[in-house]
PDB file of C-alpha atoms and ligand atoms in Angstrom:
ATOM      1  CA  MET A   1     109.121  77.293  93.477  1.00 55.00           C
ATOM      2  CA  THR A   2     110.405  78.938  96.648  1.00 70.00           C
ATOM      3  CA  ARG A   3     108.935  82.286  97.494  1.00 81.00           C
ATOM      4  CA  SER A   4     110.998  85.180  98.817  1.00 96.00           C
ATOM      5  CA  VAL A   5     110.249  86.441 102.326  1.00 97.00           C
ATOM      6  CA  ALA A   6     108.712  89.598 100.868  1.00 97.00           C
ATOM      7  CA  GLU A   7     106.419  87.566  98.568  1.00 96.00           C
ATOM      8  CA  GLU A   8     105.387  85.353 101.462  1.00 97.00           C
ATOM      9  CA  ILE A   9     104.546  88.452 103.534  1.00 97.00           C
ATOM     10  CA  ILE A  10     102.419  89.884 100.715  1.00 96.00           C
ATOM     11  CA  ARG A  11     100.590  86.559 100.342  1.00 96.00           C
ATOM     12  CA  LEU A  12      99.929  86.134 104.056  1.00 96.00           C
ATOM     13  CA  LYS A  13      98.931  89.780 104.409  1.00 95.00           C
ATOM     14  CA  LYS A  14      96.250  89.360 101.722  1.00 94.00           C
ATOM     15  CA  GLU A  15      95.087  86.064 103.156  1.00 94.00           C
ATOM     16  CA  SER A  16      94.718  87.387 106.695  1.00 93.00           C
ATOM     17  CA  GLY A  17      93.526  90.900 105.829  1.00 94.00           C
ATOM     18  CA  ALA A  18      96.325  92.371 107.944  1.00 97.00           C
ATOM     19  CA  PHE A  19      97.400  95.984 107.425  1.00 96.00           C
ATOM     20  CA  ILE A  20     101.111  96.765 107.667  1.00 98.00           C
ATOM     21  CA  PHE A  21     102.345 100.165 108.846  1.00 97.00           C
ATOM     22  CA  ALA A  22     105.964 101.315 108.615  1.00 98.00           C
ATOM     23  CA  HIS A  23     107.676 104.475 109.815  1.00 98.00           C
ATOM     24  CA  ASN A  24     109.852 106.426 107.370  1.00 98.00           C
ATOM     25  CA  TYR A  25     113.008 105.367 109.268  1.00 98.00           C
ATOM     26  CA  THR A  26     112.526 101.592 109.025  1.00 98.00           C
ATOM     27  CA  LEU A  27     114.597  99.366 106.727  1.00 98.00           C
ATOM     28  CA  PRO A  28     113.917 100.030 103.006  1.00 98.00           C
ATOM     29  CA  GLU A  29     112.705  96.468 102.375  1.00 98.00           C
ATOM     30  CA  VAL A  30     110.245  96.800 105.267  1.00 98.00           C
ATOM     31  CA  GLN A  31     108.928 100.110 103.905  1.00 98.00           C
ATOM     32  CA  ASP A  32     108.457  98.401 100.533  1.00 97.00           C
ATOM     33  CA  ILE A  33     106.082  95.684 101.825  1.00 97.00           C
ATOM     34  CA  ALA A  34     104.063  98.112 104.004  1.00 98.00           C
ATOM     35  CA  ASP A  35     100.539  99.211 103.103  1.00 97.00           C
ATOM     36  CA  PHE A  36     101.296 102.630 104.484  1.00 98.00           C
ATOM     37  CA  THR A  37     104.595 104.359 105.325  1.00 98.00           C
ATOM     38  CA  GLY A  38     104.628 107.725 107.035  1.00 97.00           C
ATOM     39  CA  ASP A  39     105.620 110.002 109.897  1.00 94.00           C
ATOM     40  CA  SER A  40     104.253 109.743 113.425  1.00 89.00           C
ATOM     41  CA  LEU A  41     101.243 111.967 112.764  1.00 85.00           C
ATOM     42  CA  GLU A  42     100.317 110.307 109.471  1.00 93.00           C
ATOM     43  CA  LEU A  43     100.627 106.879 111.089  1.00 91.00           C
ATOM     44  CA  SER A  44      98.399 107.931 114.034  1.00 81.00           C
ATOM     45  CA  ILE A  45      95.719 109.327 111.738  1.00 87.00           C
ATOM     46  CA  ARG A  46      95.780 106.335 109.410  1.00 93.00           C
ATOM     47  CA  ALA A  47      95.705 103.894 112.342  1.00 84.00           C
ATOM     48  CA  LYS A  48      92.482 105.515 113.445  1.00 85.00           C
ATOM     49  CA  GLU A  49      90.931 105.287 109.967  1.00 92.00           C
ATOM     50  CA  VAL A  50      91.900 101.688 109.257  1.00 89.00           C
ATOM     51  CA  LYS A  51      89.371  99.236 110.490  1.00 86.00           C
ATOM     52  CA  ALA A  52      91.676  96.231 109.959  1.00 91.00           C
ATOM     53  CA  GLU A  53      91.231  93.213 112.191  1.00 93.00           C
ATOM     54  CA  LYS A  54      95.006  92.855 112.377  1.00 96.00           C
ATOM     55  CA  ILE A  55      97.661  95.572 112.243  1.00 96.00           C
ATOM     56  CA  VAL A  56     101.384  94.832 112.007  1.00 97.00           C
ATOM     57  CA  PHE A  57     103.269  97.900 113.142  1.00 97.00           C
ATOM     58  CA  CYS A  58     106.871  98.368 111.992  1.00 98.00           C
ATOM     59  CA  GLY A  59     108.310 101.221 113.978  1.00 98.00           C
ATOM     60  CA  VAL A  60     109.253 101.812 117.606  1.00 98.00           C
ATOM     61  CA  SER A  61     107.067 100.714 120.505  1.00 98.00           C
ATOM     62  CA  PHE A  62     105.425 104.068 121.313  1.00 97.00           C
ATOM     63  CA  MET A  63     104.115 104.152 117.736  1.00 97.00           C
ATOM     64  CA  ALA A  64     102.663 100.626 118.006  1.00 97.00           C
ATOM     65  CA  GLU A  65     101.073 101.651 121.308  1.00 97.00           C
ATOM     66  CA  THR A  66      99.552 104.739 119.643  1.00 96.00           C
ATOM     67  CA  ALA A  67      98.076 102.521 116.930  1.00 95.00           C
ATOM     68  CA  LYS A  68      96.543 100.255 119.605  1.00 96.00           C
ATOM     69  CA  ILE A  69      95.145 103.238 121.535  1.00 96.00           C
ATOM     70  CA  LEU A  70      93.467 104.565 118.380  1.00 94.00           C
ATOM     71  CA  SER A  71      92.340 101.162 117.102  1.00 93.00           C
ATOM     72  CA  PRO A  72      91.484  99.322 120.331  1.00 94.00           C
ATOM     73  CA  ASP A  73      89.369  96.722 118.514  1.00 94.00           C
ATOM     74  CA  SER A  74      92.207  95.703 116.196  1.00 95.00           C
ATOM     75  CA  LYS A  75      94.841  93.168 117.103  1.00 96.00           C
ATOM     76  CA  VAL A  76      98.012  95.285 116.919  1.00 97.00           C
ATOM     77  CA  LEU A  77     101.227  93.308 116.464  1.00 98.00           C
ATOM     78  CA  HIS A  78     104.701  94.773 117.055  1.00 98.00           C
ATOM     79  CA  PRO A  79     107.194  92.364 115.467  1.00 98.00           C
ATOM     80  CA  VAL A  80     110.097  93.322 117.782  1.00 98.00           C
ATOM     81  CA  PRO A  81     108.914  94.689 121.130  1.00 98.00           C
ATOM     82  CA  ALA A  82     112.519  95.535 122.075  1.00 98.00           C
ATOM     83  CA  SER A  83     112.436  98.231 119.408  1.00 98.00           C
ATOM     84  CA  GLY A  84     111.941 101.200 121.743  1.00 98.00           C
ATOM     85  CA  CYS A  85     112.743 104.909 121.648  1.00 98.00           C
ATOM     86  CA  ALA A  86     115.585 106.220 123.811  1.00 98.00           C
ATOM     87  CA  MET A  87     113.905 109.625 123.993  1.00 98.00           C
ATOM     88  CA  ALA A  88     110.524 108.223 125.056  1.00 98.00           C
ATOM     89  CA  ASP A  89     112.292 106.382 127.880  1.00 98.00           C
ATOM     90  CA  MET A  90     113.518 109.718 129.245  1.00 98.00           C
ATOM     91  CA  ALA A  91     110.029 110.593 130.519  1.00 98.00           C
ATOM     92  CA  VAL A  92     108.628 108.273 133.176  1.00 98.00           C
ATOM     93  CA  ALA A  93     104.898 108.356 134.025  1.00 98.00           C
ATOM     94  CA  GLU A  94     105.394 108.601 137.797  1.00 98.00           C
ATOM     95  CA  LYS A  95     107.608 111.689 137.404  1.00 98.00           C
ATOM     96  CA  VAL A  96     105.109 113.348 135.056  1.00 98.00           C
ATOM     97  CA  ALA A  97     102.256 112.607 137.502  1.00 98.00           C
ATOM     98  CA  GLU A  98     104.356 114.086 140.328  1.00 98.00           C
ATOM     99  CA  TYR A  99     105.020 117.225 138.251  1.00 98.00           C
ATOM    100  CA  ARG A 100     101.289 117.588 137.544  1.00 98.00           C
ATOM    101  CA  LYS A 101     100.480 117.302 141.262  1.00 98.00           C
ATOM    102  CA  ASN A 102     103.013 120.019 142.095  1.00 98.00           C
ATOM    103  CA  HIS A 103     101.983 122.323 139.222  1.00 98.00           C
ATOM    104  CA  PRO A 104      98.201 122.420 139.039  1.00 96.00           C
ATOM    105  CA  GLY A 105      97.052 124.597 136.159  1.00 96.00           C
ATOM    106  CA  THR A 106     100.117 123.955 133.982  1.00 98.00           C
ATOM    107  CA  VAL A 107      99.153 122.506 130.603  1.00 98.00           C
ATOM    108  CA  ILE A 108     101.283 119.459 129.847  1.00 98.00           C
ATOM    109  CA  VAL A 109     102.049 118.893 126.166  1.00 98.00           C
ATOM    110  CA  ALA A 110     103.583 115.535 125.266  1.00 98.00           C
ATOM    111  CA  TYR A 111     105.350 114.779 122.023  1.00 97.00           C
ATOM    112  CA  VAL A 112     103.972 111.470 120.664  1.00 96.00           C
ATOM    113  CA  ASN A 113     107.401 110.006 121.377  1.00 97.00           C
ATOM    114  CA  THR A 114     106.201 108.985 124.854  1.00 98.00           C
ATOM    115  CA  THR A 115     104.871 105.773 126.370  1.00 98.00           C
ATOM    116  CA  ALA A 116     101.110 105.231 126.686  1.00 98.00           C
ATOM    117  CA  ALA A 117     101.520 105.566 130.462  1.00 98.00           C
ATOM    118  CA  VAL A 118     102.985 109.076 130.027  1.00 98.00           C
ATOM    119  CA  LYS A 119     100.311 110.091 127.502  1.00 98.00           C
ATOM    120  CA  ALA A 120      97.747 109.098 130.136  1.00 98.00           C
ATOM    121  CA  GLU A 121      99.184 111.796 132.444  1.00 98.00           C
ATOM    122  CA  VAL A 122      99.153 114.725 130.015  1.00 98.00           C
ATOM    123  CA  ASP A 123      96.633 117.175 128.558  1.00 98.00           C
ATOM    124  CA  ILE A 124      97.440 117.037 124.888  1.00 98.00           C
ATOM    125  CA  CYS A 125      99.868 115.354 122.479  1.00 98.00           C
ATOM    126  CA  CYS A 126     101.729 116.781 119.523  1.00 97.00           C
ATOM    127  CA  THR A 127     104.052 115.503 116.808  1.00 96.00           C
ATOM    128  CA  SER A 128     106.947 117.183 115.052  1.00 95.00           C
ATOM    129  CA  ALA A 129     104.488 117.984 112.230  1.00 94.00           C
ATOM    130  CA  ASN A 130     101.990 119.910 114.384  1.00 96.00           C
ATOM    131  CA  ALA A 131     103.892 120.977 117.530  1.00 98.00           C
ATOM    132  CA  GLU A 132     103.670 124.717 116.744  1.00 98.00           C
ATOM    133  CA  LYS A 133      99.971 124.539 115.972  1.00 98.00           C
ATOM    134  CA  ILE A 134      99.235 122.610 119.185  1.00 98.00           C
ATOM    135  CA  VAL A 135     101.232 124.966 121.417  1.00 98.00           C
ATOM    136  CA  ALA A 136      99.669 128.000 119.694  1.00 98.00           C
ATOM    137  CA  SER A 137      96.201 126.614 120.491  1.00 98.00           C
ATOM    138  CA  ILE A 138      96.838 126.859 124.262  1.00 98.00           C
ATOM    139  CA  PRO A 139      95.567 130.094 125.841  1.00 98.00           C
ATOM    140  CA  ALA A 140      98.393 132.632 126.288  1.00 97.00           C
ATOM    141  CA  ASP A 141      97.892 132.951 130.058  1.00 97.00           C
ATOM    142  CA  LYS A 142      98.610 129.252 130.665  1.00 98.00           C
ATOM    143  CA  ASN A 143     101.967 127.864 131.753  1.00 98.00           C
ATOM    144  CA  ILE A 144     103.119 124.965 129.607  1.00 98.00           C
ATOM    145  CA  LEU A 145     105.369 121.994 130.263  1.00 98.00           C
ATOM    146  CA  PHE A 146     106.657 120.434 127.035  1.00 98.00           C
ATOM    147  CA  LEU A 147     108.012 116.897 127.171  1.00 98.00           C
ATOM    148  CA  PRO A 148     110.154 114.919 126.626  1.00 98.00           C
ATOM    149  CA  ASP A 149     112.151 116.590 123.811  1.00 98.00           C
ATOM    150  CA  ARG A 150     113.876 119.763 124.969  1.00 98.00           C
ATOM    151  CA  ASN A 151     115.156 120.417 121.408  1.00 98.00           C
ATOM    152  CA  LEU A 152     111.741 120.262 119.726  1.00 98.00           C
ATOM    153  CA  GLY A 153     110.352 122.319 122.622  1.00 98.00           C
ATOM    154  CA  ARG A 154     113.085 124.973 122.247  1.00 98.00           C
ATOM    155  CA  ASN A 155     112.560 125.125 118.473  1.00 98.00           C
ATOM    156  CA  VAL A 156     108.807 125.642 118.978  1.00 98.00           C
ATOM    157  CA  MET A 157     109.518 128.358 121.563  1.00 98.00           C
ATOM    158  CA  ASN A 158     111.802 130.112 119.085  1.00 98.00           C
ATOM    159  CA  SER A 159     109.211 130.031 116.276  1.00 98.00           C
ATOM    160  CA  LEU A 160     106.284 131.109 118.407  1.00 98.00           C
ATOM    161  CA  GLY A 161     108.108 133.446 120.799  1.00 98.00           C
ATOM    162  CA  ARG A 162     106.326 131.669 123.638  1.00 97.00           C
ATOM    163  CA  LYS A 163     107.933 130.494 126.853  1.00 98.00           C
ATOM    164  CA  MET A 164     107.526 126.892 128.014  1.00 98.00           C
ATOM    165  CA  GLU A 165     109.096 124.732 130.639  1.00 98.00           C
ATOM    166  CA  LEU A 166     111.126 121.966 128.953  1.00 98.00           C
ATOM    167  CA  TRP A 167     111.634 118.401 130.137  1.00 98.00           C
ATOM    168  CA  PRO A 168     115.340 117.462 129.926  1.00 98.00           C
ATOM    169  CA  GLY A 169     114.889 114.729 127.287  1.00 98.00           C
ATOM    170  CA  TYR A 170     116.395 114.478 123.827  1.00 98.00           C
ATOM    171  CA  CYS A 171     116.801 112.116 120.899  1.00 98.00           C
ATOM    172  CA  PRO A 172     120.368 110.727 121.015  1.00 98.00           C
ATOM    173  CA  VAL A 173     120.382 110.414 117.219  1.00 98.00           C
ATOM    174  CA  HIS A 174     119.408 114.029 116.418  1.00 98.00           C
ATOM    175  CA  ASN A 175     120.995 115.633 119.473  1.00 98.00           C
ATOM    176  CA  ASN A 176     124.433 114.546 118.204  1.00 97.00           C
ATOM    177  CA  ILE A 177     124.103 116.691 115.091  1.00 98.00           C
ATOM    178  CA  ASP A 178     126.037 119.971 115.358  1.00 98.00           C
ATOM    179  CA  VAL A 179     126.676 123.111 113.322  1.00 98.00           C
ATOM    180  CA  LYS A 180     130.230 122.009 112.361  1.00 98.00           C
ATOM    181  CA  MET A 181     128.694 119.032 110.550  1.00 98.00           C
ATOM    182  CA  LEU A 182     126.461 121.408 108.592  1.00 98.00           C
ATOM    183  CA  GLU A 183     129.460 123.579 107.658  1.00 98.00           C
ATOM    184  CA  GLU A 184     131.421 120.564 106.471  1.00 98.00           C
ATOM    185  CA  ALA A 185     128.489 119.273 104.403  1.00 98.00           C
ATOM    186  CA  ARG A 186     128.030 122.729 102.805  1.00 98.00           C
ATOM    187  CA  ARG A 187     131.716 122.735 101.900  1.00 98.00           C
ATOM    188  CA  LEU A 188     131.374 119.309 100.253  1.00 97.00           C
ATOM    189  CA  HIS A 189     128.086 120.107  98.492  1.00 98.00           C
ATOM    190  CA  PRO A 190     127.913 123.828  97.826  1.00 97.00           C
ATOM    191  CA  GLY A 191     124.491 124.820  96.528  1.00 94.00           C
ATOM    192  CA  ALA A 192     122.632 121.980  98.260  1.00 98.00           C
ATOM    193  CA  ALA A 193     119.902 122.990 100.737  1.00 98.00           C
ATOM    194  CA  ILE A 194     120.087 121.553 104.249  1.00 98.00           C
ATOM    195  CA  MET A 195     117.006 119.867 105.642  1.00 98.00           C
ATOM    196  CA  VAL A 196     116.931 118.781 109.295  1.00 98.00           C
ATOM    197  CA  HIS A 197     114.448 117.366 111.802  1.00 98.00           C
ATOM    198  CA  PRO A 198     113.221 119.662 114.607  1.00 98.00           C
ATOM    199  CA  GLU A 199     114.590 117.175 117.149  1.00 98.00           C
ATOM    200  CA  CYS A 200     118.017 118.695 116.301  1.00 98.00           C
ATOM    201  CA  PRO A 201     119.514 121.342 118.640  1.00 98.00           C
ATOM    202  CA  GLU A 202     118.348 124.930 118.037  1.00 98.00           C
ATOM    203  CA  GLU A 203     121.644 126.135 116.474  1.00 98.00           C
ATOM    204  CA  VAL A 204     121.359 123.347 113.889  1.00 98.00           C
ATOM    205  CA  VAL A 205     117.759 124.242 113.072  1.00 98.00           C
ATOM    206  CA  LYS A 206     118.697 127.952 112.815  1.00 98.00           C
ATOM    207  CA  ASN A 207     121.539 127.112 110.421  1.00 98.00           C
ATOM    208  CA  ALA A 208     119.537 124.835 108.142  1.00 98.00           C
ATOM    209  CA  GLU A 209     117.375 125.982 105.244  1.00 98.00           C
ATOM    210  CA  TYR A 210     114.513 123.737 106.317  1.00 98.00           C
ATOM    211  CA  ALA A 211     113.428 121.979 109.521  1.00 98.00           C
ATOM    212  CA  MET A 212     110.397 119.714 109.380  1.00 97.00           C
ATOM    213  CA  SER A 213     108.912 116.355 110.251  1.00 95.00           C
ATOM    214  CA  THR A 214     109.763 113.408 108.023  1.00 95.00           C
ATOM    215  CA  GLY A 215     106.295 113.491 106.445  1.00 96.00           C
ATOM    216  CA  ALA A 216     106.506 117.234 105.764  1.00 96.00           C
ATOM    217  CA  MET A 217     109.919 116.721 104.104  1.00 98.00           C
ATOM    218  CA  LEU A 218     108.422 114.156 101.737  1.00 98.00           C
ATOM    219  CA  ARG A 219     105.468 116.399 100.893  1.00 98.00           C
ATOM    220  CA  PHE A 220     107.720 119.408 100.341  1.00 98.00           C
ATOM    221  CA  LEU A 221     110.340 117.818  98.075  1.00 98.00           C
ATOM    222  CA  PRO A 222     108.423 117.186  94.813  1.00 98.00           C
ATOM    223  CA  ASN A 223     107.741 120.936  94.406  1.00 97.00           C
ATOM    224  CA  ALA A 224     111.004 122.231  95.866  1.00 98.00           C
ATOM    225  CA  LYS A 225     112.958 124.672  93.709  1.00 97.00           C
ATOM    226  CA  GLU A 226     116.328 123.200  94.796  1.00 98.00           C
ATOM    227  CA  LYS A 227     117.696 120.090  93.116  1.00 98.00           C
ATOM    228  CA  GLU A 228     120.155 118.963  95.804  1.00 98.00           C
ATOM    229  CA  PHE A 229     119.585 118.373  99.487  1.00 98.00           C
ATOM    230  CA  ILE A 230     121.726 117.538 102.499  1.00 98.00           C
ATOM    231  CA  VAL A 231     119.573 115.468 104.830  1.00 98.00           C
ATOM    232  CA  GLY A 232     120.063 115.869 108.583  1.00 98.00           C
ATOM    233  CA  THR A 233     117.860 113.146 109.950  1.00 98.00           C
ATOM    234  CA  GLU A 234     117.758 109.350 110.255  1.00 98.00           C
ATOM    235  CA  GLU A 235     119.022 107.771 107.023  1.00 97.00           C
ATOM    236  CA  GLY A 236     115.937 105.540 106.511  1.00 98.00           C
ATOM    237  CA  ILE A 237     114.134 108.573 105.053  1.00 98.00           C
ATOM    238  CA  LEU A 238     116.533 108.626 102.071  1.00 98.00           C
ATOM    239  CA  HIS A 239     114.791 105.537 100.646  1.00 98.00           C
ATOM    240  CA  ARG A 240     111.493 107.358 100.026  1.00 98.00           C
ATOM    241  CA  MET A 241     113.202 110.650  99.187  1.00 98.00           C
ATOM    242  CA  ARG A 242     115.131 109.039  96.341  1.00 98.00           C
ATOM    243  CA  LYS A 243     112.285 106.816  95.170  1.00 98.00           C
ATOM    244  CA  GLU A 244     109.740 109.651  95.077  1.00 98.00           C
ATOM    245  CA  ASN A 245     112.098 112.314  93.677  1.00 98.00           C
ATOM    246  CA  PRO A 246     114.270 110.678  90.987  1.00 98.00           C
ATOM    247  CA  ASP A 247     115.131 114.128  89.576  1.00 97.00           C
ATOM    248  CA  LYS A 248     116.788 115.268  92.830  1.00 98.00           C
ATOM    249  CA  ILE A 249     120.016 114.380  94.625  1.00 98.00           C
ATOM    250  CA  PHE A 250     120.159 113.610  98.342  1.00 98.00           C
ATOM    251  CA  TYR A 251     123.281 113.506 100.506  1.00 98.00           C
ATOM    252  CA  PRO A 252     123.155 112.254 104.079  1.00 98.00           C
ATOM    253  CA  LEU A 253     124.558 114.935 106.398  1.00 98.00           C
ATOM    254  CA  LEU A 254     126.866 112.241 107.785  1.00 94.00           C
ATOM    255  CA  PRO A 255     127.455 108.829 106.253  1.00 84.00           C
ATOM    256  CA  GLN A 256     125.460 107.244 109.048  1.00 85.00           C
ATOM    257  CA  ILE A 257     122.776 108.886 111.140  1.00 96.00           C
ATOM    258  CA  ILE A 258     121.067 105.762 112.359  1.00 98.00           C
ATOM    259  CA  CYS A 259     118.444 105.037 115.007  1.00 98.00           C
ATOM    260  CA  PRO A 260     119.329 101.432 115.941  1.00 98.00           C
ATOM    261  CA  ASP A 261     115.837 100.770 117.261  1.00 98.00           C
ATOM    262  CA  MET A 262     114.220 101.685 113.946  1.00 98.00           C
ATOM    263  CA  LYS A 263     116.392  99.064 112.236  1.00 98.00           C
ATOM    264  CA  LYS A 264     115.510  96.193 114.552  1.00 98.00           C
ATOM    265  CA  ILE A 265     112.507  94.987 112.541  1.00 98.00           C
ATOM    266  CA  THR A 266     113.530  92.826 109.572  1.00 98.00           C
ATOM    267  CA  LEU A 267     111.395  91.153 106.894  1.00 98.00           C
ATOM    268  CA  GLU A 268     111.830  87.844 108.747  1.00 98.00           C
ATOM    269  CA  ASP A 269     110.376  89.451 111.873  1.00 98.00           C
ATOM    270  CA  VAL A 270     107.397  90.750 109.904  1.00 98.00           C
ATOM    271  CA  LEU A 271     106.782  87.281 108.452  1.00 98.00           C
ATOM    272  CA  LYS A 272     106.997  85.690 111.913  1.00 98.00           C
ATOM    273  CA  SER A 273     104.644  88.329 113.268  1.00 98.00           C
ATOM    274  CA  LEU A 274     102.049  87.525 110.587  1.00 98.00           C
ATOM    275  CA  LYS A 275     102.421  83.772 110.909  1.00 97.00           C
ATOM    276  CA  GLU A 276     102.477  83.505 114.683  1.00 98.00           C
ATOM    277  CA  GLU A 277     100.469  86.641 115.503  1.00 97.00           C
ATOM    278  CA  VAL A 278     103.289  88.036 117.659  1.00 98.00           C
ATOM    279  CA  TYR A 279     103.815  90.230 119.618  1.00 98.00           C
ATOM    280  CA  GLU A 280     100.428  91.607 120.531  1.00 98.00           C
ATOM    281  CA  VAL A 281     100.402  95.117 122.017  1.00 98.00           C
ATOM    282  CA  LYS A 282      98.418  94.946 125.241  1.00 98.00           C
ATOM    283  CA  LEU A 283      97.720  97.963 127.409  1.00 98.00           C
ATOM    284  CA  PRO A 284      95.474  98.496 130.457  1.00 98.00           C
ATOM    285  CA  VAL A 285      92.084  99.828 129.318  1.00 98.00           C
ATOM    286  CA  GLU A 286      92.192 102.778 131.716  1.00 98.00           C
ATOM    287  CA  THR A 287      95.651 103.840 130.449  1.00 98.00           C
ATOM    288  CA  MET A 288      94.400 103.593 126.858  1.00 98.00           C
ATOM    289  CA  ASN A 289      91.301 105.643 127.588  1.00 98.00           C
ATOM    290  CA  ARG A 290      93.258 108.433 129.278  1.00 98.00           C
ATOM    291  CA  ALA A 291      96.025 108.407 126.644  1.00 98.00           C
ATOM    292  CA  ARG A 292      93.405 108.460 123.857  1.00 97.00           C
ATOM    293  CA  LYS A 293      91.973 111.659 125.258  1.00 98.00           C
ATOM    294  CA  ALA A 294      95.361 113.415 124.929  1.00 98.00           C
ATOM    295  CA  ILE A 295      95.746 112.153 121.336  1.00 96.00           C
ATOM    296  CA  GLU A 296      92.187 113.119 120.415  1.00 95.00           C
ATOM    297  CA  ASN A 297      92.723 116.566 121.931  1.00 97.00           C
ATOM    298  CA  MET A 298      95.608 116.902 119.476  1.00 96.00           C
ATOM    299  CA  LEU A 299      93.586 115.629 116.509  1.00 93.00           C
ATOM    300  CA  ALA A 300      90.762 118.086 117.337  1.00 95.00           C
ATOM    301  CA  VAL A 301      93.023 121.142 116.883  1.00 97.00           C
ATOM    302  CA  LYS A 302      92.279 122.494 113.408  1.00 91.00           C
TER     303      LYS A 302
HETATM  304  P1  13P B 401     108.406 112.106 112.628  1.00 62.58           P
HETATM  305  O1  13P B 401     107.146 112.421 113.356  1.00 62.58           O
HETATM  306  O2  13P B 401     108.941 113.289 111.891  1.00 62.58           O
HETATM  307  O3  13P B 401     108.236 110.923 111.781  1.00 62.58           O
HETATM  308  O4  13P B 401     109.524 111.767 113.695  1.00 62.58           O
HETATM  309  C1  13P B 401     109.448 110.691 114.555  1.00 62.58           C
HETATM  310  C2  13P B 401     110.742 110.389 115.182  1.00 62.58           C
HETATM  311  O5  13P B 401     110.882 109.482 115.940  1.00 62.58           O
HETATM  312  C3  13P B 401     111.837 111.250 114.847  1.00 62.58           C
HETATM  313  O6  13P B 401     112.986 110.821 115.467  1.00 62.58           O
HETATM  314 FE1  SF4 B 402     113.371 107.868 119.236  1.00 62.58          FE
HETATM  315 FE2  SF4 B 402     115.294 109.341 118.153  1.00 62.58          FE
HETATM  316 FE3  SF4 B 402     114.913 106.872 117.300  1.00 62.58          FE
HETATM  317 FE4  SF4 B 402     113.131 108.809 116.724  1.00 62.58          FE
HETATM  318  S1  SF4 B 402     115.254 108.678 116.019  1.00 62.58           S
HETATM  319  S2  SF4 B 402     112.680 106.750 117.441  1.00 62.58           S
HETATM  320  S3  SF4 B 402     113.223 109.995 118.609  1.00 62.58           S
HETATM  321  S4  SF4 B 402     115.569 107.502 119.374  1.00 62.58           S
END
C-alpha cells in the first residue's frame, strides 16, 4: 500500500519525535499536519515551551529563527530557507545599529518580523498581538523608534495617543489594501463585519470593524455576535476560520491576498525536511543571546 505524503509525514514525525509548527498563513495541507498552528506570538511562546529534539518550522525565516533563539538546544529545521519576509528585509542590522549610536536613550521596539541580527540590536520585541501593551510599558518620557512596520507603528500610535518615530518599512501584502476595497466588499456583502490585520494602512484599520493579529481573530470569532465576515488579511487564515467556525461565513476582502513566501513550503518540502534533516537554522551564539534578550523583555511584560 502506498502512503500519502501527509501520512508519511505523520509516521516520520512520530518516529523521530519531531514537532511541527505552522503559521496561520501557510498552505492548508501544511497546517493540517502541524502539531501547532498559530500567530507569531503563539508560535514564539510555544517554541519556548516545547522541549522537542527536532522542530520543523513551516513559516517564514524570521519565525524559524525566533524558534531557534528560544529553543537553542533543539535542532530547528526550516524546510524552505528562501521563504523570507519582504517586510523583515526592509530593516538591516547595520542601519539599526547606526541609528542606535546616533540616538542614545531612544528605546527601539522591533516587531518580530525582523531578522535575528536586527533583534540583536534592539531593546524589546513586539508582535501584532501585543504591540500596544509593549509600547504602553515604556516610560512616557522615553523616545521610541518602532520598526520595521510603519503601518503597525502608526496604528499603535493612534490607539495609544503616543508619538513614536517610525521606520519606513511595510508589508507589501497588507500595504496594498485600501479603503476603496473595503467599500466594494461592503457593497457586495452588506451586513458582514470587516476584519483586518494591523499591518494595513491606518485608513483601512479606521474603516474596519476589527483589526487584530491572526491569533486574536481566531480567538474572537467563536463568540462573535456577527455571522458574516470580510477578511482583510492573507488568505491562508480562511482555512482555520472556516474549519473552527462552521456556523459563520467568511469572504476574502479580495479574491487573492497572498503572501508568496508563506506558500513556498509544501508537504513534499516538509517530508524532505524530516527525512534529510534540512535545512537547519544556524545562528551565531552572540546574535542569539542578544536577540533572546529582546524577545524575553517582550515576554516579561504582563
Ligand atoms: P501575526 O502575528 O498576526 O500572525 O502576523 C504575522 C505576519 O507576518 C502578518 O503578516
Ligand atoms: Fe512578511 Fe507580509 Fe508575508 Fe507577513 S504577509 S510574512 S509581513 S511579507
